GROMACS .gro file of C-alpha atoms in nm:
model
  503
    1UNK     CA    1  -9.162   8.933  -8.064
    2UNK     CA    2  -9.193   8.555  -8.076
    3UNK     CA    3  -9.349   8.411  -7.759
    4UNK     CA    4  -9.192   8.101  -7.605
    5UNK     CA    5  -9.360   8.111  -7.264
    6UNK     CA    6  -9.497   7.760  -7.306
    7UNK     CA    7  -9.164   7.615  -7.414
    8UNK     CA    8  -9.045   7.366  -7.149
    9UNK     CA    9  -8.728   7.463  -6.965
   10UNK     CA   10  -8.403   7.284  -7.030
   11UNK     CA   11  -8.286   7.125  -6.706
   12UNK     CA   12  -7.920   7.190  -6.631
   13UNK     CA   13  -7.755   6.897  -6.458
   14UNK     CA   14  -7.523   6.938  -6.163
   15UNK     CA   15  -7.237   6.825  -6.387
   16UNK     CA   16  -7.283   7.135  -6.601
   17UNK     CA   17  -7.265   7.375  -6.307
   18UNK     CA   18  -6.884   7.382  -6.316
   19UNK     CA   19  -6.893   7.425  -6.694
   20UNK     CA   20  -7.113   7.735  -6.666
   21UNK     CA   21  -6.897   7.857  -6.376
   22UNK     CA   22  -6.584   7.838  -6.593
   23UNK     CA   23  -6.745   7.974  -6.911
   24UNK     CA   24  -6.691   8.341  -6.996
   25UNK     CA   25  -7.020   8.523  -7.055
   26UNK     CA   26  -6.974   8.836  -7.264
   27UNK     CA   27  -7.049   9.178  -7.119
   28UNK     CA   28  -7.299   9.243  -7.400
   29UNK     CA   29  -7.502   8.941  -7.289
   30UNK     CA   30  -7.487   9.026  -6.917
   31UNK     CA   31  -7.589   9.385  -6.988
   32UNK     CA   32  -7.920   9.263  -7.132
   33UNK     CA   33  -8.029   9.189  -6.774
   34UNK     CA   34  -7.893   9.433  -6.510
   35UNK     CA   35  -7.744   9.283  -6.197
   36UNK     CA   36  -8.030   9.404  -5.976
   37UNK     CA   37  -8.290   9.230  -6.193
   38UNK     CA   38  -8.076   8.917  -6.222
   39UNK     CA   39  -8.075   8.885  -5.842
   40UNK     CA   40  -8.439   8.980  -5.804
   41UNK     CA   41  -8.556   8.726  -6.063
   42UNK     CA   42  -8.289   8.459  -5.992
   43UNK     CA   43  -8.197   8.462  -6.360
   44UNK     CA   44  -7.863   8.465  -6.547
   45UNK     CA   45  -7.835   8.529  -6.924
   46UNK     CA   46  -7.595   8.276  -7.080
   47UNK     CA   47  -7.589   8.359  -7.452
   48UNK     CA   48  -7.780   8.287  -7.772
   49UNK     CA   49  -7.864   7.949  -7.922
   50UNK     CA   50  -7.846   7.870  -8.295
   51UNK     CA   51  -8.199   8.008  -8.342
   52UNK     CA   52  -8.108   8.344  -8.191
   53UNK     CA   53  -8.296   8.284  -7.866
   54UNK     CA   54  -8.149   8.415  -7.540
   55UNK     CA   55  -8.071   8.126  -7.309
   56UNK     CA   56  -8.138   8.226  -6.947
   57UNK     CA   57  -8.053   8.019  -6.643
   58UNK     CA   58  -8.349   8.045  -6.405
   59UNK     CA   59  -8.453   7.919  -6.063
   60UNK     CA   60  -8.822   7.954  -6.155
   61UNK     CA   61  -8.844   7.876  -6.530
   62UNK     CA   62  -9.207   7.762  -6.518
   63UNK     CA   63  -9.335   8.102  -6.399
   64UNK     CA   64  -9.492   8.252  -6.716
   65UNK     CA   65  -9.521   8.601  -6.565
   66UNK     CA   66  -9.152   8.604  -6.476
   67UNK     CA   67  -9.056   8.481  -6.824
   68UNK     CA   68  -9.264   8.757  -6.977
   69UNK     CA   69  -9.092   9.019  -6.761
   70UNK     CA   70  -8.747   8.899  -6.869
   71UNK     CA   71  -8.850   8.887  -7.235
   72UNK     CA   72  -8.995   9.236  -7.213
   73UNK     CA   73  -8.683   9.376  -7.044
   74UNK     CA   74  -8.428   9.209  -7.273
   75UNK     CA   75  -8.633   9.246  -7.589
   76UNK     CA   76  -8.534   8.890  -7.678
   77UNK     CA   77  -8.707   8.557  -7.710
   78UNK     CA   78  -8.606   8.363  -7.399
   79UNK     CA   79  -8.513   7.995  -7.381
   80UNK     CA   80  -8.509   7.912  -7.005
   81UNK     CA   81  -8.276   7.662  -6.840
   82UNK     CA   82  -8.360   7.533  -6.492
   83UNK     CA   83  -8.121   7.525  -6.199
   84UNK     CA   84  -8.150   7.546  -5.820
   85UNK     CA   85  -8.182   7.892  -5.668
   86UNK     CA   86  -7.861   7.877  -5.462
   87UNK     CA   87  -7.658   7.766  -5.764
   88UNK     CA   88  -7.807   8.043  -5.980
   89UNK     CA   89  -7.716   8.305  -5.718
   90UNK     CA   90  -7.363   8.172  -5.695
   91UNK     CA   91  -7.324   8.192  -6.073
   92UNK     CA   92  -7.468   8.547  -6.076
   93UNK     CA   93  -7.214   8.655  -5.816
   94UNK     CA   94  -6.933   8.494  -6.016
   95UNK     CA   95  -7.019   8.617  -6.366
   96UNK     CA   96  -7.121   8.973  -6.285
   97UNK     CA   97  -6.797   8.991  -6.089
   98UNK     CA   98  -6.661   9.349  -6.051
   99UNK     CA   99  -6.996   9.487  -6.173
  100UNK     CA  100  -7.167   9.364  -5.859
  101UNK     CA  101  -7.033   9.625  -5.616
  102UNK     CA  102  -7.068   9.926  -5.846
  103UNK     CA  103  -7.409   9.815  -5.970
  104UNK     CA  104  -7.527   9.747  -5.617
  105UNK     CA  105  -7.416  10.092  -5.503
  106UNK     CA  106  -7.585  10.255  -5.801
  107UNK     CA  107  -7.908  10.063  -5.745
  108UNK     CA  108  -7.896  10.141  -5.375
  109UNK     CA  109  -7.853  10.511  -5.445
  110UNK     CA  110  -8.143  10.503  -5.691
  111UNK     CA  111  -8.356  10.307  -5.445
  112UNK     CA  112  -8.276  10.522  -5.143
  113UNK     CA  113  -8.279  10.872  -5.288
  114UNK     CA  114  -8.645  10.861  -5.374
  115UNK     CA  115  -8.737  11.198  -5.232
  116UNK     CA  116  -8.567  11.526  -5.317
  117UNK     CA  117  -8.674  11.862  -5.184
  118UNK     CA  118  -8.674  12.205  -5.341
  119UNK     CA  119  -8.806  12.557  -5.293
  120UNK     CA  120  -9.170  12.468  -5.367
  121UNK     CA  121  -9.205  12.184  -5.114
  122UNK     CA  122  -9.384  12.278  -4.793
  123UNK     CA  123  -9.189  12.239  -4.470
  124UNK     CA  124  -9.460  12.016  -4.326
  125UNK     CA  125  -9.438  11.780  -4.625
  126UNK     CA  126  -9.058  11.769  -4.610
  127UNK     CA  127  -9.056  11.662  -4.244
  128UNK     CA  128  -9.347  11.420  -4.292
  129UNK     CA  129  -9.182  11.255  -4.595
  130UNK     CA  130  -8.853  11.208  -4.410
  131UNK     CA  131  -9.020  11.051  -4.107
  132UNK     CA  132  -9.253  10.826  -4.306
  133UNK     CA  133  -8.967  10.706  -4.529
  134UNK     CA  134  -8.759  10.631  -4.220
  135UNK     CA  135  -9.038  10.419  -4.075
  136UNK     CA  136  -9.093  10.241  -4.407
  137UNK     CA  137  -8.723  10.149  -4.435
  138UNK     CA  138  -8.707  10.023  -4.071
  139UNK     CA  139  -8.460  10.295  -3.970
  140UNK     CA  140  -8.375  10.314  -3.600
  141UNK     CA  141  -8.249  10.674  -3.626
  142UNK     CA  142  -8.285  10.970  -3.862
  143UNK     CA  143  -7.996  11.219  -3.871
  144UNK     CA  144  -8.062  11.573  -3.997
  145UNK     CA  145  -7.712  11.719  -4.034
  146UNK     CA  146  -7.656  12.081  -4.152
  147UNK     CA  147  -7.335  12.150  -4.343
  148UNK     CA  148  -7.201  12.446  -4.538
  149UNK     CA  149  -7.409  12.395  -4.857
  150UNK     CA  150  -7.703  12.173  -4.752
  151UNK     CA  151  -7.848  11.955  -4.481
  152UNK     CA  152  -7.775  11.583  -4.524
  153UNK     CA  153  -8.042  11.332  -4.425
  154UNK     CA  154  -7.911  10.992  -4.315
  155UNK     CA  155  -8.095  10.682  -4.189
  156UNK     CA  156  -7.944  10.421  -3.959
  157UNK     CA  157  -8.068  10.086  -4.086
  158UNK     CA  158  -7.955   9.762  -3.918
  159UNK     CA  159  -7.686   9.957  -3.733
  160UNK     CA  160  -7.532  10.127  -4.041
  161UNK     CA  161  -7.588  10.487  -4.158
  162UNK     CA  162  -7.704  10.542  -4.517
  163UNK     CA  163  -7.718  10.882  -4.686
  164UNK     CA  164  -8.071  10.924  -4.819
  165UNK     CA  165  -8.125  11.277  -4.949
  166UNK     CA  166  -8.051  11.642  -4.874
  167UNK     CA  167  -8.239  11.962  -4.792
  168UNK     CA  168  -8.137  12.298  -4.948
  169UNK     CA  169  -7.944  12.522  -4.708
  170UNK     CA  170  -8.209  12.796  -4.707
  171UNK     CA  171  -8.474  12.545  -4.589
  172UNK     CA  172  -8.273  12.411  -4.293
  173UNK     CA  173  -8.394  12.652  -4.018
  174UNK     CA  174  -8.761  12.596  -4.098
  175UNK     CA  175  -8.721  12.217  -4.117
  176UNK     CA  176  -8.551  12.205  -3.776
  177UNK     CA  177  -8.813  12.444  -3.636
  178UNK     CA  178  -9.090  12.217  -3.765
  179UNK     CA  179  -8.933  11.916  -3.594
  180UNK     CA  180  -8.905  12.115  -3.269
  181UNK     CA  181  -9.267  12.231  -3.288
  182UNK     CA  182  -9.411  11.880  -3.318
  183UNK     CA  183  -9.170  11.757  -3.048
  184UNK     CA  184  -9.286  12.032  -2.806
  185UNK     CA  185  -8.942  12.195  -2.789
  186UNK     CA  186  -8.845  12.563  -2.763
  187UNK     CA  187  -8.803  12.687  -3.121
  188UNK     CA  188  -8.651  13.018  -3.003
  189UNK     CA  189  -8.366  12.842  -2.821
  190UNK     CA  190  -8.089  12.755  -3.067
  191UNK     CA  191  -7.781  12.782  -2.845
  192UNK     CA  192  -7.826  12.476  -2.626
  193UNK     CA  193  -7.915  12.110  -2.669
  194UNK     CA  194  -8.278  12.008  -2.625
  195UNK     CA  195  -8.476  11.686  -2.600
  196UNK     CA  196  -8.833  11.622  -2.710
  197UNK     CA  197  -9.077  11.352  -2.810
  198UNK     CA  198  -9.322  11.292  -3.095
  199UNK     CA  199  -9.594  11.030  -3.123
  200UNK     CA  200  -9.746  10.956  -3.464
  201UNK     CA  201  -9.976  10.693  -3.605
  202UNK     CA  202  -9.838  10.503  -3.904
  203UNK     CA  203 -10.071  10.253  -4.072
  204UNK     CA  204 -10.279  10.216  -3.756
  205UNK     CA  205  -9.977  10.168  -3.527
  206UNK     CA  206  -9.832  10.417  -3.281
  207UNK     CA  207  -9.469  10.514  -3.333
  208UNK     CA  208  -9.280  10.706  -3.063
  209UNK     CA  209  -8.999  10.932  -3.182
  210UNK     CA  210  -8.735  11.063  -2.943
  211UNK     CA  211  -8.584  11.390  -3.066
  212UNK     CA  212  -8.247  11.540  -2.971
  213UNK     CA  213  -8.110  11.869  -3.106
  214UNK     CA  214  -7.756  12.004  -3.078
  215UNK     CA  215  -7.601  12.332  -3.200
  216UNK     CA  216  -7.329  12.285  -3.465
  217UNK     CA  217  -7.114  12.515  -3.679
  218UNK     CA  218  -7.377  12.542  -3.955
  219UNK     CA  219  -7.698  12.526  -3.750
  220UNK     CA  220  -7.882  12.283  -3.530
  221UNK     CA  221  -7.845  11.911  -3.588
  222UNK     CA  222  -8.140  11.686  -3.500
  223UNK     CA  223  -8.146  11.312  -3.442
  224UNK     CA  224  -8.479  11.132  -3.433
  225UNK     CA  225  -8.484  10.790  -3.265
  226UNK     CA  226  -8.773  10.587  -3.408
  227UNK     CA  227  -8.929  10.355  -3.150
  228UNK     CA  228  -9.163  10.142  -3.355
  229UNK     CA  229  -9.292   9.867  -3.129
  230UNK     CA  230  -9.436   9.678  -3.427
  231UNK     CA  231  -9.080   9.621  -3.551
  232UNK     CA  232  -8.982   9.433  -3.236
  233UNK     CA  233  -9.072   9.092  -3.106
  234UNK     CA  234  -9.029   9.108  -2.729
  235UNK     CA  235  -9.040   8.730  -2.686
  236UNK     CA  236  -8.737   8.593  -2.501
  237UNK     CA  237  -8.674   8.340  -2.779
  238UNK     CA  238  -8.653   8.617  -3.039
  239UNK     CA  239  -8.333   8.776  -2.903
  240UNK     CA  240  -8.123   8.504  -3.065
  241UNK     CA  241  -7.975   8.293  -2.783
  242UNK     CA  242  -7.905   7.927  -2.855
  243UNK     CA  243  -8.109   7.679  -2.645
  244UNK     CA  244  -7.832   7.600  -2.392
  245UNK     CA  245  -7.759   7.966  -2.309
  246UNK     CA  246  -8.130   8.051  -2.314
  247UNK     CA  247  -8.202   7.785  -2.051
  248UNK     CA  248  -7.939   7.938  -1.819
  249UNK     CA  249  -8.080   8.286  -1.883
  250UNK     CA  250  -8.436   8.174  -1.809
  251UNK     CA  251  -8.338   8.017  -1.476
  252UNK     CA  252  -8.165   8.337  -1.366
  253UNK     CA  253  -8.452   8.574  -1.453
  254UNK     CA  254  -8.708   8.345  -1.286
  255UNK     CA  255  -8.516   8.345  -0.955
  256UNK     CA  256  -8.677   8.536  -0.665
  257UNK     CA  257  -8.367   8.748  -0.603
  258UNK     CA  258  -8.020   8.836  -0.728
  259UNK     CA  259  -7.885   9.065  -0.999
  260UNK     CA  260  -7.883   8.984  -1.370
  261UNK     CA  261  -7.656   9.221  -1.563
  262UNK     CA  262  -7.648   9.284  -1.938
  263UNK     CA  263  -7.331   9.442  -2.073
  264UNK     CA  264  -7.216   9.582  -2.404
  265UNK     CA  265  -7.160   9.912  -2.585
  266UNK     CA  266  -7.437  10.152  -2.684
  267UNK     CA  267  -7.656  10.002  -2.957
  268UNK     CA  268  -7.582   9.639  -2.872
  269UNK     CA  269  -7.943   9.550  -2.793
  270UNK     CA  270  -7.931   9.556  -2.412
  271UNK     CA  271  -8.258   9.746  -2.372
  272UNK     CA  272  -8.440   9.512  -2.610
  273UNK     CA  273  -8.315   9.213  -2.411
  274UNK     CA  274  -8.430   9.373  -2.084
  275UNK     CA  275  -8.777   9.443  -2.226
  276UNK     CA  276  -8.792   9.082  -2.349
  277UNK     CA  277  -8.710   8.957  -1.998
  278UNK     CA  278  -8.978   9.177  -1.840
  279UNK     CA  279  -9.233   9.065  -2.098
  280UNK     CA  280  -9.138   8.703  -2.023
  281UNK     CA  281  -9.165   8.718  -1.642
  282UNK     CA  282  -9.458   8.961  -1.596
  283UNK     CA  283  -9.779   8.819  -1.454
  284UNK     CA  284 -10.054   8.945  -1.225
  285UNK     CA  285  -9.892   8.795  -0.915
  286UNK     CA  286  -9.573   9.006  -0.918
  287UNK     CA  287  -9.499   9.378  -0.904
  288UNK     CA  288  -9.243   9.491  -1.163
  289UNK     CA  289  -9.107   9.847  -1.147
  290UNK     CA  290  -8.849  10.016  -1.367
  291UNK     CA  291  -8.631  10.327  -1.359
  292UNK     CA  292  -8.525  10.425  -1.711
  293UNK     CA  293  -8.350  10.707  -1.896
  294UNK     CA  294  -8.547  10.731  -2.115
  295UNK     CA  295  -8.850  10.500  -2.126
  296UNK     CA  296  -8.828  10.352  -2.476
  297UNK     CA  297  -9.136  10.131  -2.479
  298UNK     CA  298  -9.440  10.123  -2.255
  299UNK     CA  299  -9.520   9.774  -2.126
  300UNK     CA  300  -9.875   9.713  -1.996
  301UNK     CA  301  -9.880   9.601  -1.634
  302UNK     CA  302  -9.532   9.739  -1.555
  303UNK     CA  303  -9.469  10.054  -1.346
  304UNK     CA  304  -9.216  10.260  -1.541
  305UNK     CA  305  -9.041  10.573  -1.408
  306UNK     CA  306  -8.856  10.825  -1.625
  307UNK     CA  307  -8.534  10.976  -1.485
  308UNK     CA  308  -8.543  11.358  -1.471
  309UNK     CA  309  -8.232  11.506  -1.310
  310UNK     CA  310  -8.367  11.863  -1.313
  311UNK     CA  311  -8.652  11.762  -1.081
  312UNK     CA  312  -8.437  11.532  -0.866
  313UNK     CA  313  -8.569  11.208  -1.014
  314UNK     CA  314  -8.233  11.031  -1.043
  315UNK     CA  315  -8.161  10.659  -1.065
  316UNK     CA  316  -8.053  10.649  -0.701
  317UNK     CA  317  -8.346  10.852  -0.563
  318UNK     CA  318  -8.602  10.661  -0.769
  319UNK     CA  319  -8.453  10.329  -0.662
  320UNK     CA  320  -8.480  10.424  -0.294
  321UNK     CA  321  -8.844  10.517  -0.343
  322UNK     CA  322  -8.918  10.197  -0.537
  323UNK     CA  323  -8.799   9.987  -0.245
  324UNK     CA  324  -9.087  10.134  -0.045
  325UNK     CA  325  -9.333  10.042  -0.323
  326UNK     CA  326  -9.338   9.667  -0.246
  327UNK     CA  327  -9.162   9.554  -0.568
  328UNK     CA  328  -9.079   9.195  -0.662
  329UNK     CA  329  -8.869   9.283  -0.967
  330UNK     CA  330  -8.678   9.606  -1.028
  331UNK     CA  331  -8.529   9.706  -1.362
  332UNK     CA  332  -8.263   9.979  -1.344
  333UNK     CA  333  -8.178  10.118  -1.689
  334UNK     CA  334  -7.808  10.146  -1.610
  335UNK     CA  335  -7.573  10.114  -1.313
  336UNK     CA  336  -7.393  10.434  -1.398
  337UNK     CA  337  -7.268  10.543  -1.054
  338UNK     CA  338  -7.160  10.386  -0.721
  339UNK     CA  339  -7.468  10.504  -0.532
  340UNK     CA  340  -7.715  10.345  -0.775
  341UNK     CA  341  -7.508  10.026  -0.793
  342UNK     CA  342  -7.490   9.985  -0.416
  343UNK     CA  343  -7.864  10.042  -0.368
  344UNK     CA  344  -7.941   9.790  -0.643
  345UNK     CA  345  -7.707   9.533  -0.489
  346UNK     CA  346  -7.857   9.574  -0.143
  347UNK     CA  347  -8.207   9.546  -0.296
  348UNK     CA  348  -8.112   9.210  -0.444
  349UNK     CA  349  -7.983   9.092  -0.107
  350UNK     CA  350  -8.315   9.177   0.059
  351UNK     CA  351  -8.523   8.954  -0.166
  352UNK     CA  352  -8.566   9.140  -0.495
  353UNK     CA  353  -8.472   9.039  -0.849
  354UNK     CA  354  -8.279   9.327  -1.007
  355UNK     CA  355  -8.220   9.363  -1.382
  356UNK     CA  356  -7.973   9.621  -1.509
  357UNK     CA  357  -7.701   9.708  -1.762
  358UNK     CA  358  -7.335   9.811  -1.763
  359UNK     CA  359  -7.108   9.939  -2.040
  360UNK     CA  360  -6.829   9.680  -2.057
  361UNK     CA  361  -6.685   9.483  -2.350
  362UNK     CA  362  -6.731   9.137  -2.199
  363UNK     CA  363  -6.895   8.961  -1.905
  364UNK     CA  364  -6.594   8.922  -1.666
  365UNK     CA  365  -6.518   9.295  -1.697
  366UNK     CA  366  -6.859   9.376  -1.543
  367UNK     CA  367  -6.740   9.231  -1.213
  368UNK     CA  368  -6.423   9.438  -1.203
  369UNK     CA  369  -6.618   9.748  -1.310
  370UNK     CA  370  -6.847   9.719  -1.006
  371UNK     CA  371  -6.550   9.672  -0.776
  372UNK     CA  372  -6.375   9.973  -0.935
  373UNK     CA  373  -6.687  10.177  -0.852
  374UNK     CA  374  -6.616  10.109  -0.486
  375UNK     CA  375  -6.858   9.819  -0.430
  376UNK     CA  376  -6.717   9.568  -0.184
  377UNK     CA  377  -6.625   9.236  -0.349
  378UNK     CA  378  -6.834   9.036  -0.100
  379UNK     CA  379  -7.143   9.236  -0.199
  380UNK     CA  380  -7.077   9.170  -0.568
  381UNK     CA  381  -7.015   8.798  -0.518
  382UNK     CA  382  -7.324   8.746  -0.305
  383UNK     CA  383  -7.566   8.941  -0.526
  384UNK     CA  384  -7.474   8.901  -0.895
  385UNK     CA  385  -7.609   8.572  -1.031
  386UNK     CA  386  -7.564   8.608  -1.409
  387UNK     CA  387  -7.383   8.839  -1.652
  388UNK     CA  388  -7.468   8.848  -2.022
  389UNK     CA  389  -7.246   9.034  -2.269
  390UNK     CA  390  -7.400   9.093  -2.609
  391UNK     CA  391  -7.362   9.246  -2.955
  392UNK     CA  392  -7.583   9.265  -3.264
  393UNK     CA  393  -7.474   9.130  -3.603
  394UNK     CA  394  -7.650   9.200  -3.931
  395UNK     CA  395  -7.842   8.908  -4.083
  396UNK     CA  396  -7.788   8.815  -4.446
  397UNK     CA  397  -8.094   8.887  -4.659
  398UNK     CA  398  -8.254   8.549  -4.721
  399UNK     CA  399  -8.383   8.660  -5.061
  400UNK     CA  400  -8.039   8.720  -5.218
  401UNK     CA  401  -7.824   8.496  -4.997
  402UNK     CA  402  -7.562   8.287  -5.174
  403UNK     CA  403  -7.235   8.111  -5.105
  404UNK     CA  404  -6.929   8.332  -5.135
  405UNK     CA  405  -6.561   8.273  -5.192
  406UNK     CA  406  -6.349   8.355  -4.886
  407UNK     CA  407  -5.976   8.296  -4.891
  408UNK     CA  408  -5.835   8.017  -4.678
  409UNK     CA  409  -5.609   8.272  -4.508
  410UNK     CA  410  -5.912   8.465  -4.378
  411UNK     CA  411  -6.082   8.142  -4.271
  412UNK     CA  412  -5.764   8.037  -4.091
  413UNK     CA  413  -5.741   8.374  -3.912
  414UNK     CA  414  -6.096   8.317  -3.787
  415UNK     CA  415  -6.017   7.962  -3.678
  416UNK     CA  416  -6.231   7.801  -3.948
  417UNK     CA  417  -6.150   7.499  -4.163
  418UNK     CA  418  -6.073   7.564  -4.530
  419UNK     CA  419  -6.375   7.369  -4.654
  420UNK     CA  420  -6.638   7.550  -4.445
  421UNK     CA  421  -6.892   7.720  -4.678
  422UNK     CA  422  -6.963   8.089  -4.601
  423UNK     CA  423  -7.235   8.315  -4.732
  424UNK     CA  424  -7.323   8.673  -4.818
  425UNK     CA  425  -7.616   8.872  -4.957
  426UNK     CA  426  -7.574   8.993  -5.314
  427UNK     CA  427  -7.807   9.288  -5.260
  428UNK     CA  428  -8.163   9.311  -5.393
  429UNK     CA  429  -8.477   9.523  -5.375
  430UNK     CA  430  -8.596   9.339  -5.063
  431UNK     CA  431  -8.293   9.447  -4.856
  432UNK     CA  432  -8.238   9.784  -5.026
  433UNK     CA  433  -7.932   9.645  -5.209
  434UNK     CA  434  -7.735   9.616  -4.884
  435UNK     CA  435  -7.728   9.234  -4.867
  436UNK     CA  436  -7.860   9.247  -4.509
  437UNK     CA  437  -8.201   9.258  -4.349
  438UNK     CA  438  -8.244   9.274  -3.973
  439UNK     CA  439  -8.004   9.193  -3.690
  440UNK     CA  440  -7.963   8.913  -3.438
  441UNK     CA  441  -7.786   8.897  -3.103
  442UNK     CA  442  -7.463   8.720  -3.017
  443UNK     CA  443  -7.413   8.642  -2.650
  444UNK     CA  444  -7.162   8.553  -2.380
  445UNK     CA  445  -7.350   8.409  -2.082
  446UNK     CA  446  -7.156   8.391  -1.755
  447UNK     CA  447  -7.329   8.227  -1.454
  448UNK     CA  448  -7.163   8.327  -1.125
  449UNK     CA  449  -7.063   7.988  -0.985
  450UNK     CA  450  -6.909   7.916  -0.643
  451UNK     CA  451  -6.563   7.921  -0.798
  452UNK     CA  452  -6.629   8.258  -0.966
  453UNK     CA  453  -6.756   8.396  -0.632
  454UNK     CA  454  -6.435   8.284  -0.466
  455UNK     CA  455  -6.229   8.469  -0.730
  456UNK     CA  456  -6.443   8.783  -0.687
  457UNK     CA  457  -6.382   8.783  -0.312
  458UNK     CA  458  -6.009   8.750  -0.384
  459UNK     CA  459  -6.030   9.057  -0.613
  460UNK     CA  460  -5.913   8.855  -0.913
  461UNK     CA  461  -5.850   9.027  -1.244
  462UNK     CA  462  -6.104   8.997  -1.525
  463UNK     CA  463  -5.862   8.771  -1.718
  464UNK     CA  464  -5.848   8.526  -1.426
  465UNK     CA  465  -6.228   8.519  -1.400
  466UNK     CA  466  -6.250   8.462  -1.776
  467UNK     CA  467  -6.004   8.168  -1.761
  468UNK     CA  468  -6.204   8.007  -1.481
  469UNK     CA  469  -6.531   8.060  -1.670
  470UNK     CA  470  -6.384   7.907  -1.987
  471UNK     CA  471  -6.303   7.592  -1.789
  472UNK     CA  472  -6.666   7.585  -1.677
  473UNK     CA  473  -6.792   7.600  -2.036
  474UNK     CA  474  -6.821   7.973  -2.113
  475UNK     CA  475  -6.883   8.040  -2.484
  476UNK     CA  476  -6.724   8.378  -2.556
  477UNK     CA  477  -6.872   8.641  -2.787
  478UNK     CA  478  -6.627   8.568  -3.067
  479UNK     CA  479  -6.709   8.197  -3.074
  480UNK     CA  480  -7.084   8.266  -3.068
  481UNK     CA  481  -7.038   8.509  -3.359
  482UNK     CA  482  -6.840   8.250  -3.556
  483UNK     CA  483  -7.114   7.993  -3.502
  484UNK     CA  484  -7.358   8.242  -3.660
  485UNK     CA  485  -7.115   8.281  -3.949
  486UNK     CA  486  -7.086   7.905  -4.007
  487UNK     CA  487  -7.465   7.868  -3.981
  488UNK     CA  488  -7.499   8.117  -4.267
  489UNK     CA  489  -7.689   8.374  -4.059
  490UNK     CA  490  -7.430   8.650  -4.106
  491UNK     CA  491  -7.129   8.726  -4.323
  492UNK     CA  492  -6.755   8.759  -4.262
  493UNK     CA  493  -6.792   9.138  -4.286
  494UNK     CA  494  -7.082   9.132  -4.039
  495UNK     CA  495  -6.878   8.934  -3.785
  496UNK     CA  496  -6.558   9.137  -3.821
  497UNK     CA  497  -6.753   9.459  -3.779
  498UNK     CA  498  -6.875   9.353  -3.436
  499UNK     CA  499  -6.592   9.144  -3.288
  500UNK     CA  500  -6.293   9.364  -3.374
  501UNK     CA  501  -6.289   9.485  -3.011
  502UNK     CA  502  -6.335   9.136  -2.864
  503UNK     CA  503  -6.044   8.914  -2.769
   0.00000   0.00000   0.00000
């Protein structure tokens, strides 16, 4: 094959971008370079010149190794043309068109289903492979789900479940038993739910795994929560708040007393935010104690207590005991009952900073939730200093990020101007062909001002509190999510997935 690696690239001017955009590239030409490789190499085949050379639009045309890879894969002599990376990605998305979704799904399936198990695989290797692959792919949870014909293995990555592989039906009991053995659970008990814990060392780093089993119609299901501390940055700046909201948050968590509440549904990042706060404020001069169910991460220098209802170690009982332990800061995993909530509130009124969570959709609803629990409004208004509602949105993979076409009707429905550019991830090997890599928080930060306190004492509805907070500058979850969308951090799909339940 003729080598043209030293041939200088043809530079494509900006004026020709629209020409290439409106030119039809034949399927036979596009098929020379599969979509996944086009995205990975930032290269788009255009057609053949009069010497029979394949003209390829490239973001990195002077890379001889990359040129050689494309020539080897296409089997053609390549004549590169230079263009900016973002423009190349946009043209790839446009020209591969309907192929993109099906090709991405196919590549994702090929990428994900890397391990298949049969009769000759040892049970120990099956379980080890599943766990190690979950850690490698940054999964937060591994689901082992028995069905009529096989056990499905799914990983939750960046908040979304992906089917990875399956285990033959006849191997299911031994696989579940192996998980229970290493989690110190009762392998003879199959009729009730159990909880256990595993600690392994992966590449020199400890990974804690929380295990939960549950009887189902076709056997026991197991869910493994992977708590890999190396995946998390517990710095307060890393949670994703903008500077204005972060300044308010910092002031509240540095106060000597009061209650700071984090609200949101399960999986919205509340625990990570709490750990970030504790990591931010801890120092030798203060005593920080926590009551958690369960303890997800151990923090050096912090006294952490695990709730155990069977032995009487409840949130309320532990909180009473902690108040006799000379604490400065108390973190309560969740205000899940009136007794715990009232003790926490009274602790804040006697000179302690209390950090805790509630399950509500937005920040004003946290106030009405406490009152509905039976807490007197005057106690709520005099103790709660800040409420933060939060969600997590998936971040677009920076490797395959490109501008995308979104209809003006959708932009209008989101309150965006027609000319605002929006982005998406095309899907590549870096992000596992999902178009996303990692998540970032969106926040609604509500300081309890004098006016808000007055409304609480008057037993105002959540809507009234929200209206007053909006006048004081509250940025609601939806608006914070849209700012992430406009900044190109997330996609339309990523925003709609998280704010569908937000007004």
